[in-house]
mmCIF file of C-alpha atoms in Angstrom:
data_model
loop_
_atom_site.group_PDB
_atom_site.id
_atom_site.type_symbol
_atom_site.label_atom_id
_atom_site.label_comp_id
_atom_site.label_asym_id
_atom_site.label_seq_id
_atom_site.Cartn_x
_atom_site.Cartn_y
_atom_site.Cartn_z
ATOM 1 C CA MET A 295 40.451 115.446 -141.971
ATOM 2 C CA TRP A 296 39.290 114.485 -138.481
ATOM 3 C CA TRP A 297 41.453 117.136 -136.804
ATOM 4 C CA GLN A 298 39.559 119.841 -138.666
ATOM 5 C CA TYR A 299 36.355 118.719 -136.990
ATOM 6 C CA VAL A 300 38.186 118.743 -133.667
ATOM 7 C CA LEU A 301 38.897 122.416 -134.345
ATOM 8 C CA VAL A 302 35.202 123.003 -135.058
ATOM 9 C CA PHE A 303 34.211 121.240 -131.844
ATOM 10 C CA CYS A 304 36.797 123.004 -129.683
ATOM 11 C CA GLY A 305 36.129 126.395 -131.241
ATOM 12 C CA ALA A 306 32.390 126.182 -130.596
ATOM 13 C CA LEU A 307 33.041 124.893 -127.092
ATOM 14 C CA LEU A 308 35.429 127.718 -126.226
ATOM 15 C CA VAL A 309 33.123 130.548 -127.288
ATOM 16 C CA ASP A 310 30.161 129.041 -125.415
ATOM 17 C CA ILE A 311 31.980 128.019 -122.249
ATOM 18 C CA THR A 312 32.480 131.630 -121.193
ATOM 19 C CA PRO A 313 29.926 134.055 -119.721
ATOM 20 C CA PHE A 314 31.510 136.910 -121.671
ATOM 21 C CA PRO A 315 30.191 138.270 -124.995
ATOM 22 C CA LEU A 316 32.200 136.465 -127.668
ATOM 23 C CA PRO A 317 31.242 135.903 -131.314
ATOM 24 C CA PRO A 318 28.522 133.242 -131.592
ATOM 25 C CA ALA A 319 29.559 129.653 -132.201
ATOM 26 C CA PHE A 320 28.175 129.637 -135.725
ATOM 27 C CA THR A 321 30.808 132.193 -136.781
ATOM 28 C CA VAL A 322 33.464 129.651 -135.803
ATOM 29 C CA MET A 323 31.645 127.013 -137.836
ATOM 30 C CA ILE A 324 31.368 129.304 -140.861
ATOM 31 C CA PHE A 325 35.017 130.299 -140.665
ATOM 32 C CA LEU A 326 36.350 126.749 -140.394
ATOM 33 C CA GLN A 327 33.923 125.385 -142.977
ATOM 34 C CA ALA A 328 35.093 128.010 -145.451
ATOM 35 C CA ALA A 329 38.767 127.687 -144.520
ATOM 36 C CA PHE A 330 38.891 123.903 -144.967
ATOM 37 C CA ASN A 331 36.008 123.499 -147.438
ATOM 38 C CA LEU A 332 34.300 121.021 -145.118
ATOM 39 C CA PRO A 333 30.890 119.422 -145.713
ATOM 40 C CA ILE A 334 28.277 121.610 -144.069
ATOM 41 C CA TRP A 335 26.165 119.147 -142.089
ATOM 42 C CA PRO A 336 29.052 117.494 -140.219
ATOM 43 C CA VAL A 337 30.299 120.979 -139.318
ATOM 44 C CA ILE A 338 26.864 121.949 -137.987
ATOM 45 C CA ILE A 339 26.424 118.767 -135.944
ATOM 46 C CA VAL A 340 29.946 118.786 -134.496
ATOM 47 C CA GLY A 341 29.783 122.517 -133.793
ATOM 48 C CA VAL A 342 26.424 122.330 -132.035
ATOM 49 C CA LEU A 343 27.652 119.438 -129.888
ATOM 50 C CA GLY A 344 30.690 121.502 -128.912
ATOM 51 C CA SER A 345 28.443 124.456 -128.165
ATOM 52 C CA ALA A 346 26.171 122.304 -125.993
ATOM 53 C CA LEU A 347 29.134 120.951 -124.030
ATOM 54 C CA GLY A 348 30.380 124.502 -123.516
ATOM 55 C CA ARG A 349 27.015 125.600 -122.165
ATOM 56 C CA TYR A 350 26.880 122.530 -119.931
ATOM 57 C CA ILE A 351 30.284 123.353 -118.435
ATOM 58 C CA LEU A 352 29.143 126.966 -117.991
ATOM 59 C CA THR A 353 26.219 125.804 -115.858
ATOM 60 C CA LEU A 354 28.609 123.775 -113.693
ATOM 61 C CA TYR A 355 30.983 126.570 -112.719
ATOM 62 C CA ILE A 356 28.762 129.661 -112.880
ATOM 63 C CA PRO A 357 27.149 129.020 -109.448
ATOM 64 C CA ASP A 358 30.586 129.287 -107.803
ATOM 65 C CA VAL A 359 31.399 132.434 -109.769
ATOM 66 C CA SER A 360 28.096 134.086 -108.904
ATOM 67 C CA GLY A 361 28.503 133.024 -105.289
ATOM 68 C CA LYS A 362 31.782 134.937 -105.109
ATOM 69 C CA LEU A 363 30.632 138.004 -107.064
ATOM 70 C CA LEU A 364 26.967 138.489 -106.173
ATOM 71 C CA THR A 365 25.246 138.965 -102.845
ATOM 72 C CA PRO A 366 23.319 136.030 -101.359
ATOM 73 C CA GLU A 367 20.100 137.964 -101.966
ATOM 74 C CA LYS A 368 20.810 138.325 -105.688
ATOM 75 C CA ASN A 369 21.815 134.685 -106.018
ATOM 76 C CA GLU A 370 18.560 133.702 -104.356
ATOM 77 C CA ASP A 371 16.667 136.008 -106.713
ATOM 78 C CA ILE A 372 18.213 134.369 -109.801
ATOM 79 C CA ARG A 373 17.559 130.926 -108.324
ATOM 80 C CA PHE A 374 13.925 131.933 -107.863
ATOM 81 C CA LEU A 375 13.748 132.910 -111.551
ATOM 82 C CA GLY A 376 15.279 129.586 -112.560
ATOM 83 C CA GLU A 377 12.843 127.672 -110.383
ATOM 84 C CA LYS A 378 9.909 129.471 -111.991
ATOM 85 C CA ILE A 379 11.221 128.520 -115.423
ATOM 86 C CA LYS A 380 11.770 124.929 -114.321
ATOM 87 C CA THR A 381 8.293 124.522 -112.862
ATOM 88 C CA SER A 382 6.675 125.848 -116.032
ATOM 89 C CA GLY A 383 7.045 122.398 -117.573
ATOM 90 C CA LEU A 384 6.420 122.140 -121.294
ATOM 91 C CA LYS A 385 6.035 125.907 -121.611
ATOM 92 C CA ALA A 386 9.615 126.339 -120.428
ATOM 93 C CA GLN A 387 10.850 123.854 -123.029
ATOM 94 C CA PHE A 388 9.098 125.788 -125.772
ATOM 95 C CA PHE A 389 10.526 129.020 -124.362
ATOM 96 C CA ILE A 390 14.089 127.643 -124.449
ATOM 97 C CA LEU A 391 13.525 126.316 -127.965
ATOM 98 C CA PHE A 392 12.077 129.622 -129.169
ATOM 99 C CA TYR A 393 14.847 131.596 -127.465
ATOM 100 C CA THR A 394 17.599 129.590 -129.153
ATOM 101 C CA LEU A 395 15.950 130.115 -132.534
ATOM 102 C CA LEU A 396 16.381 133.866 -132.128
ATOM 103 C CA PRO A 397 19.643 135.681 -132.946
ATOM 104 C CA LEU A 398 20.316 136.189 -129.244
ATOM 105 C CA SER A 399 23.114 134.976 -127.018
ATOM 106 C CA SER A 400 22.045 132.021 -124.888
ATOM 107 C CA THR A 401 24.531 133.051 -122.182
ATOM 108 C CA PRO A 402 21.961 134.801 -119.918
ATOM 109 C CA LEU A 403 19.675 131.775 -120.185
ATOM 110 C CA PHE A 404 22.397 129.375 -119.058
ATOM 111 C CA ILE A 405 23.675 131.724 -116.372
ATOM 112 C CA ALA A 406 20.180 131.772 -114.872
ATOM 113 C CA GLY A 407 19.863 128.010 -115.249
ATOM 114 C CA GLY A 408 23.293 127.410 -113.752
ATOM 115 C CA VAL A 409 22.756 129.662 -110.744
ATOM 116 C CA ALA A 410 19.381 127.989 -110.207
ATOM 117 C CA ARG A 411 21.190 124.622 -110.485
ATOM 118 C CA MET A 412 18.784 123.383 -113.119
ATOM 119 C CA LYS A 413 19.608 119.899 -114.374
ATOM 120 C CA PRO A 414 21.352 119.877 -117.778
ATOM 121 C CA TYR A 415 18.856 117.392 -119.208
ATOM 122 C CA TYR A 416 16.162 119.991 -118.593
ATOM 123 C CA MET A 417 17.780 122.671 -120.762
ATOM 124 C CA LEU A 418 20.003 120.932 -123.294
ATOM 125 C CA PRO A 419 17.453 119.002 -125.435
ATOM 126 C CA ALA A 420 15.532 122.151 -126.382
ATOM 127 C CA PHE A 421 18.828 124.014 -126.757
ATOM 128 C CA LEU A 422 20.181 121.359 -129.132
ATOM 129 C CA ALA A 423 17.027 121.385 -131.234
ATOM 130 C CA GLY A 424 17.029 125.154 -131.483
ATOM 131 C CA LYS A 425 20.751 125.448 -132.194
ATOM 132 C CA LEU A 426 20.705 122.769 -134.879
ATOM 133 C CA THR A 427 18.067 124.824 -136.637
ATOM 134 C CA SER A 428 19.384 128.357 -136.095
ATOM 135 C CA ASP A 429 23.076 127.525 -136.499
ATOM 136 C CA GLY A 430 22.264 125.354 -139.491
ATOM 137 C CA VAL A 431 20.563 128.261 -141.216
ATOM 138 C CA ALA A 432 23.432 130.581 -140.260
ATOM 139 C CA VAL A 433 26.112 128.231 -141.604
ATOM 140 C CA PHE A 434 24.264 127.669 -144.875
ATOM 141 C CA MET A 435 23.829 131.417 -145.298
ATOM 142 C CA GLY A 436 27.442 131.992 -144.331
ATOM 143 C CA LYS A 437 28.635 129.560 -146.982
ATOM 144 C CA TYR A 438 27.268 131.856 -149.649
ATOM 145 C CA ALA A 439 28.024 135.133 -147.888
ATOM 146 C CA ALA A 440 31.633 134.346 -146.995
ATOM 147 C CA GLU A 441 33.563 134.113 -150.248
ATOM 148 C CA ASN A 442 36.869 134.418 -148.435
ATOM 149 C CA THR A 443 38.337 134.842 -144.989
ATOM 150 C CA THR A 444 38.490 138.635 -145.237
ATOM 151 C CA SER A 445 34.815 139.043 -146.004
ATOM 152 C CA LEU A 446 33.948 136.645 -143.220
ATOM 153 C CA LEU A 447 35.973 138.571 -140.655
ATOM 154 C CA ASN A 448 34.373 141.792 -141.832
ATOM 155 C CA GLY A 449 30.968 140.171 -141.385
ATOM 156 C CA ILE A 450 31.759 139.158 -137.829
ATOM 157 C CA ILE A 451 32.145 142.811 -136.822
ATOM 158 C CA SER A 452 29.201 143.998 -138.900
ATOM 159 C CA TRP A 453 26.223 145.963 -137.624
ATOM 160 C CA GLN A 454 24.409 142.682 -136.918
ATOM 161 C CA SER A 455 27.169 141.749 -134.491
ATOM 162 C CA VAL A 456 26.930 145.135 -132.812
ATOM 163 C CA ILE A 457 23.172 144.691 -132.372
ATOM 164 C CA THR A 458 23.675 141.174 -131.010
ATOM 165 C CA LEU A 459 26.226 142.481 -128.509
ATOM 166 C CA GLY A 460 23.823 145.230 -127.475
ATOM 167 C CA LEU A 461 21.009 142.733 -126.920
ATOM 168 C CA PHE A 462 23.368 140.519 -124.923
ATOM 169 C CA LEU A 463 24.257 143.411 -122.615
ATOM 170 C CA ILE A 464 20.585 144.312 -122.181
ATOM 171 C CA LEU A 465 19.706 140.721 -121.257
ATOM 172 C CA ILE A 466 22.581 140.507 -118.770
ATOM 173 C CA PHE A 467 21.482 143.843 -117.275
ATOM 174 C CA CYS A 468 17.930 142.547 -116.860
ATOM 175 C CA LEU A 469 19.088 139.246 -115.378
ATOM 176 C CA LEU A 470 21.319 140.930 -112.818
ATOM 177 C CA PHE A 471 19.494 144.094 -111.833
ATOM 178 C CA ILE A 472 15.773 143.290 -112.056
ATOM 179 C CA ASP A 473 14.221 142.070 -108.811
ATOM 180 C CA TRP A 474 12.654 138.958 -110.303
ATOM 181 C CA ARG A 475 10.827 137.846 -107.177
ATOM 182 C CA THR A 476 9.034 141.192 -106.946
ATOM 183 C CA LEU A 477 8.259 141.170 -110.662
ATOM 184 C CA ILE A 478 6.870 137.626 -110.719
ATOM 185 C CA GLN A 479 5.031 137.634 -107.408
ATOM 186 C CA HIS A 480 3.770 141.223 -107.295
ATOM 187 C CA HIS A 481 3.936 142.231 -110.986
ATOM 188 C CA GLN A 482 6.047 145.260 -110.124
ATOM 189 C CA LEU A 483 9.195 146.188 -112.011
ATOM 190 C CA LYS A 484 11.909 146.954 -109.494
ATOM 191 C CA PHE A 485 15.661 147.306 -109.936
ATOM 192 C CA ARG A 486 18.336 146.478 -107.385
ATOM 193 C CA PHE A 487 21.842 147.725 -108.078
ATOM 194 C CA LYS A 488 23.558 146.739 -104.827
ATOM 195 C CA ILE A 489 24.167 143.171 -105.926
ATOM 196 C CA TRP A 490 27.953 142.904 -105.728
ATOM 197 C CA ARG A 491 29.563 141.301 -102.707
ATOM 198 C CA TRP A 492 32.324 143.894 -102.386
ATOM 199 C CA ARG A 493 29.771 146.718 -102.308
ATOM 200 C CA HIS A 494 27.676 144.761 -99.845
ATOM 201 C CA ARG A 495 30.650 144.466 -97.492
ATOM 202 C CA ASN A 496 31.226 148.188 -97.618
#
């Protein structure tokens, strides 16, 4: 039975290690829990640990990716945003916890944290607490909603998934194109679209 939990761990890790919009980790947990009839709480715990490791790895490599894709000015802007979050202390922890309780992708949060080179211990505890709660609720609900594999797969591409994808794209747009330094320091909303290195060279 142990290999089934390895699948849960690896599946959650793989969907959360990427900066691209993939189905949330709890859909992997629901699918494998239903497919193998696994006890729910071990699935939740193992899946959340895999998800946390995936996000940790994302923060390690995303600075190099952003350094190659984004202009130095935009990287500095995202680092400034991350520093503001980091220096907010307990408020930032509550923000991360609240954010992970919402049905939103945590990818933009960890991209910002990774580019800002925030320490993993600063983000992961609140992330783990939030994901144990939100993914736990999702898996319990999925146990009753997913009577078979077909219904589960249909649920993954439901209107909720479309909304989640839309919110993910909006958050990524805001992270990349809002001038955060201007917004935070001068309270002015300003967009910058010349953020890509190849456009900057031209």
